[in-house]
Amino acid sequence: GARAASWPRRGRVVAANGPLPLAEESGLIVPLGRWVLAEACRTAAAWVASNPVDADFALAVNVSARQIAYGGLVDDVRQAVVHAGLAPQRLVLEITESVLVDDSRTVVEQLRALKDLGVRIAIDDFGTGYASLAYLRQLPIDILKVDKTFVDEAASGEQGSRFLRAILNLGRTLQLRTVAEGIEEPDQLATLRSSGCEIGQGFY
């Protein structure tokens, strides 16, 4: 899916059961993802052209494992931004950490090619995919999105808070923009602020 806002102030759409998992399994996610990229970039370019936006305005598009595996994602992204007339820096591609574990060499090569285009890369749901720290260090990524489970645990006890602070420190060490996902309660927001987290998203 795609979402746009002045980064990082934006919502999130999640489909747990429904047409998206089915499209992923059948392979239809590849042409569907290509269409989403094209439409999202076209819409974002129109917004930029007709409205005053700040320098951090960006559009985020989730990219599935199938889209990366089929090998044409870089060309799809290039065509989408060129045809739309969208500056590549205004596009953020979000991939889940689990994608990184499957075929590391292929993933790294494609991410580097995408970075060469000028787009930004975000790791979504970080902390759930068991990617090694050594591997994470070599990835050309810009944004680390902390999974909601860590946000929930941080607000419920000291051990959870320590884990959250460790992830935030990791992001700072790697010079990444770190985003906390799934903020739904005021105590979660308070815990994140006291932990030094500067960016968050959620329904609260």
mmCIF file with all atom_site columns, C-alpha atoms in Angstrom:
data_model
loop_
_atom_site.group_PDB
_atom_site.id
_atom_site.type_symbol
_atom_site.label_atom_id
_atom_site.label_alt_id
_atom_site.label_comp_id
_atom_site.label_asym_id
_atom_site.label_entity_id
_atom_site.label_seq_id
_atom_site.pdbx_PDB_ins_code
_atom_site.Cartn_x
_atom_site.Cartn_y
_atom_site.Cartn_z
_atom_site.occupancy
_atom_site.B_iso_or_equiv
_atom_site.pdbx_formal_charge
_atom_site.auth_seq_id
_atom_site.auth_comp_id
_atom_site.auth_asym_id
_atom_site.auth_atom_id
_atom_site.pdbx_PDB_model_num
ATOM 1   C CA . GLY A 1 1   ? 0.000  0.000   0.000   1.00 0.00 ? 1   GLY A CA 1
ATOM 2   C CA . ALA A 1 2   ? 0.992  3.635   -0.205  1.00 0.00 ? 2   ALA A CA 1
ATOM 3   C CA . ARG A 1 3   ? 0.589  6.525   2.155   1.00 0.00 ? 3   ARG A CA 1
ATOM 4   C CA . ALA A 1 4   ? 1.651  10.132  1.861   1.00 0.00 ? 4   ALA A CA 1
ATOM 5   C CA . ALA A 1 5   ? 2.185  12.897  4.350   1.00 0.00 ? 5   ALA A CA 1
ATOM 6   C CA . SER A 1 6   ? 4.791  15.319  5.559   1.00 0.00 ? 6   SER A CA 1
ATOM 7   C CA . TRP A 1 7   ? 7.204  12.744  6.960   1.00 0.00 ? 7   TRP A CA 1
ATOM 8   C CA . PRO A 1 8   ? 6.872  11.390  9.591   1.00 0.00 ? 8   PRO A CA 1
ATOM 9   C CA . ARG A 1 9   ? 3.300  12.505  10.231  1.00 0.00 ? 9   ARG A CA 1
ATOM 10  C CA . ARG A 1 10  ? 1.326  9.817   8.446   1.00 0.00 ? 10  ARG A CA 1
ATOM 11  C CA . GLY A 1 11  ? -0.947 6.880   9.095   1.00 0.00 ? 11  GLY A CA 1
ATOM 12  C CA . ARG A 1 12  ? -0.566 3.237   8.352   1.00 0.00 ? 12  ARG A CA 1
ATOM 13  C CA . VAL A 1 13  ? -2.768 0.666   6.661   1.00 0.00 ? 13  VAL A CA 1
ATOM 14  C CA . VAL A 1 14  ? -2.428 -2.967  7.646   1.00 0.00 ? 14  VAL A CA 1
ATOM 15  C CA . ALA A 1 15  ? -4.175 -5.962  6.078   1.00 0.00 ? 15  ALA A CA 1
ATOM 16  C CA . ALA A 1 16  ? -3.807 -9.050  8.241   1.00 0.00 ? 16  ALA A CA 1
ATOM 17  C CA . ASN A 1 17  ? -6.207 -11.339 6.402   1.00 0.00 ? 17  ASN A CA 1
ATOM 18  C CA . GLY A 1 18  ? -7.680 -10.528 3.041   1.00 0.00 ? 18  GLY A CA 1
ATOM 19  C CA . PRO A 1 19  ? -6.773 -9.736  -0.548  1.00 0.00 ? 19  PRO A CA 1
ATOM 20  C CA . LEU A 1 20  ? -3.176 -8.653  0.063   1.00 0.00 ? 20  LEU A CA 1
ATOM 21  C CA . PRO A 1 21  ? -1.929 -11.999 1.448   1.00 0.00 ? 21  PRO A CA 1
ATOM 22  C CA . LEU A 1 22  ? -3.753 -13.743 -1.393  1.00 0.00 ? 22  LEU A CA 1
ATOM 23  C CA . ALA A 1 23  ? -2.104 -11.463 -3.949  1.00 0.00 ? 23  ALA A CA 1
ATOM 24  C CA . GLU A 1 24  ? 1.257  -12.180 -2.326  1.00 0.00 ? 24  GLU A CA 1
ATOM 25  C CA . GLU A 1 25  ? 0.794  -15.946 -2.524  1.00 0.00 ? 25  GLU A CA 1
ATOM 26  C CA . SER A 1 26  ? -0.457 -15.916 -6.123  1.00 0.00 ? 26  SER A CA 1
ATOM 27  C CA . GLY A 1 27  ? 2.186  -13.545 -7.434  1.00 0.00 ? 27  GLY A CA 1
ATOM 28  C CA . LEU A 1 28  ? -0.406 -10.919 -8.393  1.00 0.00 ? 28  LEU A CA 1
ATOM 29  C CA . ILE A 1 29  ? 1.286  -8.605  -5.895  1.00 0.00 ? 29  ILE A CA 1
ATOM 30  C CA . VAL A 1 30  ? 3.934  -7.830  -8.540  1.00 0.00 ? 30  VAL A CA 1
ATOM 31  C CA . PRO A 1 31  ? 1.639  -6.146  -11.112 1.00 0.00 ? 31  PRO A CA 1
ATOM 32  C CA . LEU A 1 32  ? -0.512 -4.771  -8.281  1.00 0.00 ? 32  LEU A CA 1
ATOM 33  C CA . GLY A 1 33  ? 2.565  -3.301  -6.599  1.00 0.00 ? 33  GLY A CA 1
ATOM 34  C CA . ARG A 1 34  ? 3.708  -1.801  -9.898  1.00 0.00 ? 34  ARG A CA 1
ATOM 35  C CA . TRP A 1 35  ? 0.329  -0.101  -10.294 1.00 0.00 ? 35  TRP A CA 1
ATOM 36  C CA . VAL A 1 36  ? 0.381  1.170   -6.696  1.00 0.00 ? 36  VAL A CA 1
ATOM 37  C CA . LEU A 1 37  ? 3.846  2.649   -7.220  1.00 0.00 ? 37  LEU A CA 1
ATOM 38  C CA . ALA A 1 38  ? 2.790  4.438   -10.405 1.00 0.00 ? 38  ALA A CA 1
ATOM 39  C CA . GLU A 1 39  ? -0.461 5.790   -8.950  1.00 0.00 ? 39  GLU A CA 1
ATOM 40  C CA . ALA A 1 40  ? 1.107  6.831   -5.657  1.00 0.00 ? 40  ALA A CA 1
ATOM 41  C CA . CYS A 1 41  ? 3.955  8.689   -7.361  1.00 0.00 ? 41  CYS A CA 1
ATOM 42  C CA . ARG A 1 42  ? 1.558  10.375  -9.770  1.00 0.00 ? 42  ARG A CA 1
ATOM 43  C CA . THR A 1 43  ? -0.684 11.520  -6.922  1.00 0.00 ? 43  THR A CA 1
ATOM 44  C CA . ALA A 1 44  ? 2.223  12.739  -4.803  1.00 0.00 ? 44  ALA A CA 1
ATOM 45  C CA . ALA A 1 45  ? 3.660  14.706  -7.730  1.00 0.00 ? 45  ALA A CA 1
ATOM 46  C CA . ALA A 1 46  ? 0.278  16.373  -8.227  1.00 0.00 ? 46  ALA A CA 1
ATOM 47  C CA . TRP A 1 47  ? 0.100  17.300  -4.539  1.00 0.00 ? 47  TRP A CA 1
ATOM 48  C CA . VAL A 1 48  ? 3.613  18.766  -4.613  1.00 0.00 ? 48  VAL A CA 1
ATOM 49  C CA . ALA A 1 49  ? 2.790  20.776  -7.728  1.00 0.00 ? 49  ALA A CA 1
ATOM 50  C CA . SER A 1 50  ? -0.434 22.237  -6.365  1.00 0.00 ? 50  SER A CA 1
ATOM 51  C CA . ASN A 1 51  ? 0.255  22.701  -2.636  1.00 0.00 ? 51  ASN A CA 1
ATOM 52  C CA . PRO A 1 52  ? 2.974  24.212  -0.480  1.00 0.00 ? 52  PRO A CA 1
ATOM 53  C CA . VAL A 1 53  ? 4.820  21.292  1.135   1.00 0.00 ? 53  VAL A CA 1
ATOM 54  C CA . ASP A 1 54  ? 7.861  21.244  3.375   1.00 0.00 ? 54  ASP A CA 1
ATOM 55  C CA . ALA A 1 55  ? 11.197 19.711  2.481   1.00 0.00 ? 55  ALA A CA 1
ATOM 56  C CA . ASP A 1 56  ? 10.460 16.487  4.360   1.00 0.00 ? 56  ASP A CA 1
ATOM 57  C CA . PHE A 1 57  ? 7.205  15.724  2.545   1.00 0.00 ? 57  PHE A CA 1
ATOM 58  C CA . ALA A 1 58  ? 7.431  12.110  1.402   1.00 0.00 ? 58  ALA A CA 1
ATOM 59  C CA . LEU A 1 59  ? 5.277  9.274   0.210   1.00 0.00 ? 59  LEU A CA 1
ATOM 60  C CA . ALA A 1 60  ? 5.789  5.797   1.679   1.00 0.00 ? 60  ALA A CA 1
ATOM 61  C CA . VAL A 1 61  ? 5.045  2.627   -0.256  1.00 0.00 ? 61  VAL A CA 1
ATOM 62  C CA . ASN A 1 62  ? 5.241  -0.866  1.219   1.00 0.00 ? 62  ASN A CA 1
ATOM 63  C CA . VAL A 1 63  ? 7.216  -3.309  -0.903  1.00 0.00 ? 63  VAL A CA 1
ATOM 64  C CA . SER A 1 64  ? 6.573  -7.034  -0.563  1.00 0.00 ? 64  SER A CA 1
ATOM 65  C CA . ALA A 1 65  ? 9.012  -9.933  -0.608  1.00 0.00 ? 65  ALA A CA 1
ATOM 66  C CA . ARG A 1 66  ? 7.618  -11.045 -3.974  1.00 0.00 ? 66  ARG A CA 1
ATOM 67  C CA . GLN A 1 67  ? 8.292  -7.650  -5.525  1.00 0.00 ? 67  GLN A CA 1
ATOM 68  C CA . ILE A 1 68  ? 11.918 -7.834  -4.447  1.00 0.00 ? 68  ILE A CA 1
ATOM 69  C CA . ALA A 1 69  ? 12.319 -11.470 -5.461  1.00 0.00 ? 69  ALA A CA 1
ATOM 70  C CA . TYR A 1 70  ? 11.071 -11.062 -9.029  1.00 0.00 ? 70  TYR A CA 1
ATOM 71  C CA . GLY A 1 71  ? 13.970 -8.755  -9.871  1.00 0.00 ? 71  GLY A CA 1
ATOM 72  C CA . GLY A 1 72  ? 12.242 -5.880  -11.656 1.00 0.00 ? 72  GLY A CA 1
ATOM 73  C CA . LEU A 1 73  ? 11.543 -3.602  -8.715  1.00 0.00 ? 73  LEU A CA 1
ATOM 74  C CA . VAL A 1 74  ? 14.307 -1.122  -9.520  1.00 0.00 ? 74  VAL A CA 1
ATOM 75  C CA . ASP A 1 75  ? 12.955 -0.613  -13.042 1.00 0.00 ? 75  ASP A CA 1
ATOM 76  C CA . ASP A 1 76  ? 9.397  -0.298  -11.694 1.00 0.00 ? 76  ASP A CA 1
ATOM 77  C CA . VAL A 1 77  ? 10.463 2.410   -9.246  1.00 0.00 ? 77  VAL A CA 1
ATOM 78  C CA . ARG A 1 78  ? 12.517 4.256   -11.847 1.00 0.00 ? 78  ARG A CA 1
ATOM 79  C CA . GLN A 1 79  ? 9.615  4.305   -14.302 1.00 0.00 ? 79  GLN A CA 1
ATOM 80  C CA . ALA A 1 80  ? 7.143  5.378   -11.611 1.00 0.00 ? 80  ALA A CA 1
ATOM 81  C CA . VAL A 1 81  ? 9.108  8.431   -10.464 1.00 0.00 ? 81  VAL A CA 1
ATOM 82  C CA . VAL A 1 82  ? 10.168 9.466   -13.973 1.00 0.00 ? 82  VAL A CA 1
ATOM 83  C CA . HIS A 1 83  ? 6.686  9.201   -15.487 1.00 0.00 ? 83  HIS A CA 1
ATOM 84  C CA . ALA A 1 84  ? 5.153  11.012  -12.514 1.00 0.00 ? 84  ALA A CA 1
ATOM 85  C CA . GLY A 1 85  ? 7.797  13.717  -12.426 1.00 0.00 ? 85  GLY A CA 1
ATOM 86  C CA . LEU A 1 86  ? 8.360  13.051  -8.717  1.00 0.00 ? 86  LEU A CA 1
ATOM 87  C CA . ALA A 1 87  ? 11.715 13.754  -7.106  1.00 0.00 ? 87  ALA A CA 1
ATOM 88  C CA . PRO A 1 88  ? 13.029 10.336  -5.979  1.00 0.00 ? 88  PRO A CA 1
ATOM 89  C CA . GLN A 1 89  ? 13.911 11.794  -2.578  1.00 0.00 ? 89  GLN A CA 1
ATOM 90  C CA . ARG A 1 90  ? 10.194 12.153  -1.920  1.00 0.00 ? 90  ARG A CA 1
ATOM 91  C CA . LEU A 1 91  ? 9.674  8.388   -2.156  1.00 0.00 ? 91  LEU A CA 1
ATOM 92  C CA . VAL A 1 92  ? 10.233 6.059   0.805   1.00 0.00 ? 92  VAL A CA 1
ATOM 93  C CA . LEU A 1 93  ? 10.120 2.311   0.197   1.00 0.00 ? 93  LEU A CA 1
ATOM 94  C CA . GLU A 1 94  ? 9.260  0.241   3.262   1.00 0.00 ? 94  GLU A CA 1
ATOM 95  C CA . ILE A 1 95  ? 10.358 -3.382  3.498   1.00 0.00 ? 95  ILE A CA 1
ATOM 96  C CA . THR A 1 96  ? 9.910  -5.711  6.439   1.00 0.00 ? 96  THR A CA 1
ATOM 97  C CA . GLU A 1 97  ? 12.912 -7.011  8.314   1.00 0.00 ? 97  GLU A CA 1
ATOM 98  C CA . SER A 1 98  ? 11.918 -10.598 7.453   1.00 0.00 ? 98  SER A CA 1
ATOM 99  C CA . VAL A 1 99  ? 12.578 -9.866  3.762   1.00 0.00 ? 99  VAL A CA 1
ATOM 100 C CA . LEU A 1 100 ? 16.225 -9.244  4.621   1.00 0.00 ? 100 LEU A CA 1
ATOM 101 C CA . VAL A 1 101 ? 16.696 -12.776 5.941   1.00 0.00 ? 101 VAL A CA 1
ATOM 102 C CA . ASP A 1 102 ? 15.485 -14.614 2.830   1.00 0.00 ? 102 ASP A CA 1
ATOM 103 C CA . ASP A 1 103 ? 18.065 -13.842 0.132   1.00 0.00 ? 103 ASP A CA 1
ATOM 104 C CA . SER A 1 104 ? 20.489 -11.315 1.510   1.00 0.00 ? 104 SER A CA 1
ATOM 105 C CA . ARG A 1 105 ? 22.700 -10.816 -1.551  1.00 0.00 ? 105 ARG A CA 1
ATOM 106 C CA . THR A 1 106 ? 19.789 -10.163 -3.900  1.00 0.00 ? 106 THR A CA 1
ATOM 107 C CA . VAL A 1 107 ? 18.119 -7.842  -1.408  1.00 0.00 ? 107 VAL A CA 1
ATOM 108 C CA . VAL A 1 108 ? 21.266 -5.820  -0.743  1.00 0.00 ? 108 VAL A CA 1
ATOM 109 C CA . GLU A 1 109 ? 21.970 -5.427  -4.471  1.00 0.00 ? 109 GLU A CA 1
ATOM 110 C CA . GLN A 1 110 ? 18.461 -4.164  -5.149  1.00 0.00 ? 110 GLN A CA 1
ATOM 111 C CA . LEU A 1 111 ? 18.458 -1.821  -2.171  1.00 0.00 ? 111 LEU A CA 1
ATOM 112 C CA . ARG A 1 112 ? 21.739 -0.310  -3.303  1.00 0.00 ? 112 ARG A CA 1
ATOM 113 C CA . ALA A 1 113 ? 20.372 0.170   -6.806  1.00 0.00 ? 113 ALA A CA 1
ATOM 114 C CA . LEU A 1 114 ? 17.267 1.836   -5.352  1.00 0.00 ? 114 LEU A CA 1
ATOM 115 C CA . LYS A 1 115 ? 19.437 4.113   -3.227  1.00 0.00 ? 115 LYS A CA 1
ATOM 116 C CA . ASP A 1 116 ? 21.365 5.048   -6.371  1.00 0.00 ? 116 ASP A CA 1
ATOM 117 C CA . LEU A 1 117 ? 18.056 6.262   -7.803  1.00 0.00 ? 117 LEU A CA 1
ATOM 118 C CA . GLY A 1 118 ? 17.723 8.598   -4.834  1.00 0.00 ? 118 GLY A CA 1
ATOM 119 C CA . VAL A 1 119 ? 14.799 6.982   -3.009  1.00 0.00 ? 119 VAL A CA 1
ATOM 120 C CA . ARG A 1 120 ? 14.892 6.366   0.740   1.00 0.00 ? 120 ARG A CA 1
ATOM 121 C CA . ILE A 1 121 ? 14.653 2.919   2.330   1.00 0.00 ? 121 ILE A CA 1
ATOM 122 C CA . ALA A 1 122 ? 12.855 2.082   5.580   1.00 0.00 ? 122 ALA A CA 1
ATOM 123 C CA . ILE A 1 123 ? 12.946 -1.181  7.527   1.00 0.00 ? 123 ILE A CA 1
ATOM 124 C CA . ASP A 1 124 ? 9.398  -1.769  8.762   1.00 0.00 ? 124 ASP A CA 1
ATOM 125 C CA . ASP A 1 125 ? 8.462  -3.772  11.886  1.00 0.00 ? 125 ASP A CA 1
ATOM 126 C CA . PHE A 1 126 ? 12.075 -3.853  13.055  1.00 0.00 ? 126 PHE A CA 1
ATOM 127 C CA . GLY A 1 127 ? 12.802 -6.388  15.781  1.00 0.00 ? 127 GLY A CA 1
ATOM 128 C CA . THR A 1 128 ? 10.589 -9.177  14.447  1.00 0.00 ? 128 THR A CA 1
ATOM 129 C CA . GLY A 1 129 ? 12.666 -10.595 11.589  1.00 0.00 ? 129 GLY A CA 1
ATOM 130 C CA . TYR A 1 130 ? 15.892 -11.609 13.336  1.00 0.00 ? 130 TYR A CA 1
ATOM 131 C CA . ALA A 1 131 ? 18.277 -9.858  10.951  1.00 0.00 ? 131 ALA A CA 1
ATOM 132 C CA . SER A 1 132 ? 21.806 -9.816  12.368  1.00 0.00 ? 132 SER A CA 1
ATOM 133 C CA . LEU A 1 133 ? 23.330 -6.521  13.448  1.00 0.00 ? 133 LEU A CA 1
ATOM 134 C CA . ALA A 1 134 ? 26.331 -7.097  11.172  1.00 0.00 ? 134 ALA A CA 1
ATOM 135 C CA . TYR A 1 135 ? 23.968 -7.491  8.224   1.00 0.00 ? 135 TYR A CA 1
ATOM 136 C CA . LEU A 1 136 ? 21.930 -4.465  9.232   1.00 0.00 ? 136 LEU A CA 1
ATOM 137 C CA . ARG A 1 137 ? 25.066 -2.331  9.283   1.00 0.00 ? 137 ARG A CA 1
ATOM 138 C CA . GLN A 1 138 ? 25.854 -3.028  5.627   1.00 0.00 ? 138 GLN A CA 1
ATOM 139 C CA . LEU A 1 139 ? 22.358 -2.231  4.362   1.00 0.00 ? 139 LEU A CA 1
ATOM 140 C CA . PRO A 1 140 ? 21.811 1.095   2.568   1.00 0.00 ? 140 PRO A CA 1
ATOM 141 C CA . ILE A 1 141 ? 18.841 2.102   4.730   1.00 0.00 ? 141 ILE A CA 1
ATOM 142 C CA . ASP A 1 142 ? 17.677 5.467   6.051   1.00 0.00 ? 142 ASP A CA 1
ATOM 143 C CA . ILE A 1 143 ? 14.844 4.717   8.467   1.00 0.00 ? 143 ILE A CA 1
ATOM 144 C CA . LEU A 1 144 ? 14.343 2.124   11.203  1.00 0.00 ? 144 LEU A CA 1
ATOM 145 C CA . LYS A 1 145 ? 10.720 1.563   12.234  1.00 0.00 ? 145 LYS A CA 1
ATOM 146 C CA . VAL A 1 146 ? 10.443 -0.083  15.653  1.00 0.00 ? 146 VAL A CA 1
ATOM 147 C CA . ASP A 1 147 ? 7.745  -2.759  15.755  1.00 0.00 ? 147 ASP A CA 1
ATOM 148 C CA . LYS A 1 148 ? 4.612  -2.069  17.805  1.00 0.00 ? 148 LYS A CA 1
ATOM 149 C CA . THR A 1 149 ? 5.299  -4.980  20.166  1.00 0.00 ? 149 THR A CA 1
ATOM 150 C CA . PHE A 1 150 ? 8.316  -3.122  21.590  1.00 0.00 ? 150 PHE A CA 1
ATOM 151 C CA . VAL A 1 151 ? 6.227  0.008   22.070  1.00 0.00 ? 151 VAL A CA 1
ATOM 152 C CA . ASP A 1 152 ? 3.585  -2.021  23.939  1.00 0.00 ? 152 ASP A CA 1
ATOM 153 C CA . GLU A 1 153 ? 6.168  -3.716  26.160  1.00 0.00 ? 153 GLU A CA 1
ATOM 154 C CA . ALA A 1 154 ? 8.014  -0.480  26.905  1.00 0.00 ? 154 ALA A CA 1
ATOM 155 C CA . ALA A 1 155 ? 4.915  1.038   28.472  1.00 0.00 ? 155 ALA A CA 1
ATOM 156 C CA . SER A 1 156 ? 4.255  -2.032  30.613  1.00 0.00 ? 156 SER A CA 1
ATOM 157 C CA . GLY A 1 157 ? 7.560  -2.513  32.427  1.00 0.00 ? 157 GLY A CA 1
ATOM 158 C CA . GLU A 1 158 ? 11.203 -1.583  32.938  1.00 0.00 ? 158 GLU A CA 1
ATOM 159 C CA . GLN A 1 159 ? 12.559 -4.503  30.900  1.00 0.00 ? 159 GLN A CA 1
ATOM 160 C CA . GLY A 1 160 ? 10.491 -3.435  27.897  1.00 0.00 ? 160 GLY A CA 1
ATOM 161 C CA . SER A 1 161 ? 11.766 0.115   28.317  1.00 0.00 ? 161 SER A CA 1
ATOM 162 C CA . ARG A 1 162 ? 15.355 -1.118  28.304  1.00 0.00 ? 162 ARG A CA 1
ATOM 163 C CA . PHE A 1 163 ? 14.778 -3.047  25.060  1.00 0.00 ? 163 PHE A CA 1
ATOM 164 C CA . LEU A 1 164 ? 13.232 0.009   23.456  1.00 0.00 ? 164 LEU A CA 1
ATOM 165 C CA . ARG A 1 165 ? 16.107 2.253   24.516  1.00 0.00 ? 165 ARG A CA 1
ATOM 166 C CA . ALA A 1 166 ? 18.572 -0.307  23.137  1.00 0.00 ? 166 ALA A CA 1
ATOM 167 C CA . ILE A 1 167 ? 16.874 -0.208  19.725  1.00 0.00 ? 167 ILE A CA 1
ATOM 168 C CA . LEU A 1 168 ? 16.780 3.601   19.760  1.00 0.00 ? 168 LEU A CA 1
ATOM 169 C CA . ASN A 1 169 ? 20.487 3.681   20.609  1.00 0.00 ? 169 ASN A CA 1
ATOM 170 C CA . LEU A 1 170 ? 21.156 1.253   17.765  1.00 0.00 ? 170 LEU A CA 1
ATOM 171 C CA . GLY A 1 171 ? 19.385 3.587   15.356  1.00 0.00 ? 171 GLY A CA 1
ATOM 172 C CA . ARG A 1 172 ? 21.419 6.554   16.563  1.00 0.00 ? 172 ARG A CA 1
ATOM 173 C CA . THR A 1 173 ? 24.653 4.574   16.303  1.00 0.00 ? 173 THR A CA 1
ATOM 174 C CA . LEU A 1 174 ? 23.851 3.647   12.711  1.00 0.00 ? 174 LEU A CA 1
ATOM 175 C CA . GLN A 1 175 ? 22.778 7.255   12.023  1.00 0.00 ? 175 GLN A CA 1
ATOM 176 C CA . LEU A 1 176 ? 19.262 6.203   11.060  1.00 0.00 ? 176 LEU A CA 1
ATOM 177 C CA . ARG A 1 177 ? 15.996 8.029   11.562  1.00 0.00 ? 177 ARG A CA 1
ATOM 178 C CA . THR A 1 178 ? 14.098 5.878   14.060  1.00 0.00 ? 178 THR A CA 1
ATOM 179 C CA . VAL A 1 179 ? 10.305 5.736   14.166  1.00 0.00 ? 179 VAL A CA 1
ATOM 180 C CA . ALA A 1 180 ? 8.200  4.063   16.873  1.00 0.00 ? 180 ALA A CA 1
ATOM 181 C CA . GLU A 1 181 ? 5.132  2.320   15.446  1.00 0.00 ? 181 GLU A CA 1
ATOM 182 C CA . GLY A 1 182 ? 1.718  1.687   16.942  1.00 0.00 ? 182 GLY A CA 1
ATOM 183 C CA . ILE A 1 183 ? 1.343  4.472   19.506  1.00 0.00 ? 183 ILE A CA 1
ATOM 184 C CA . GLU A 1 184 ? -2.209 4.054   20.801  1.00 0.00 ? 184 GLU A CA 1
ATOM 185 C CA . GLU A 1 185 ? -2.132 5.228   24.433  1.00 0.00 ? 185 GLU A CA 1
ATOM 186 C CA . PRO A 1 186 ? -0.847 8.353   26.217  1.00 0.00 ? 186 PRO A CA 1
ATOM 187 C CA . ASP A 1 187 ? 1.416  6.287   28.497  1.00 0.00 ? 187 ASP A CA 1
ATOM 188 C CA . GLN A 1 188 ? 3.107  4.801   25.422  1.00 0.00 ? 188 GLN A CA 1
ATOM 189 C CA . LEU A 1 189 ? 3.794  8.286   24.100  1.00 0.00 ? 189 LEU A CA 1
ATOM 190 C CA . ALA A 1 190 ? 5.160  9.387   27.471  1.00 0.00 ? 190 ALA A CA 1
ATOM 191 C CA . THR A 1 191 ? 7.472  6.368   27.651  1.00 0.00 ? 191 THR A CA 1
ATOM 192 C CA . LEU A 1 192 ? 8.766  7.011   24.136  1.00 0.00 ? 192 LEU A CA 1
ATOM 193 C CA . ARG A 1 193 ? 9.446  10.658  24.909  1.00 0.00 ? 193 ARG A CA 1
ATOM 194 C CA . SER A 1 194 ? 11.313 9.795   28.106  1.00 0.00 ? 194 SER A CA 1
ATOM 195 C CA . SER A 1 195 ? 13.337 7.218   26.150  1.00 0.00 ? 195 SER A CA 1
ATOM 196 C CA . GLY A 1 196 ? 14.507 9.845   23.679  1.00 0.00 ? 196 GLY A CA 1
ATOM 197 C CA . CYS A 1 197 ? 12.365 8.769   20.734  1.00 0.00 ? 197 CYS A CA 1
ATOM 198 C CA . GLU A 1 198 ? 11.661 11.781  18.531  1.00 0.00 ? 198 GLU A CA 1
ATOM 199 C CA . ILE A 1 199 ? 9.377  10.302  15.871  1.00 0.00 ? 199 ILE A CA 1
ATOM 200 C CA . GLY A 1 200 ? 6.293  8.126   16.196  1.00 0.00 ? 200 GLY A CA 1
ATOM 201 C CA . GLN A 1 201 ? 3.154  7.038   14.419  1.00 0.00 ? 201 GLN A CA 1
ATOM 202 C CA . GLY A 1 202 ? -0.089 5.438   15.471  1.00 0.00 ? 202 GLY A CA 1
ATOM 203 C CA . PHE A 1 203 ? -3.763 5.998   16.167  1.00 0.00 ? 203 PHE A CA 1
ATOM 204 C CA . TYR A 1 204 ? -3.252 8.105   19.321  1.00 0.00 ? 204 TYR A CA 1
#
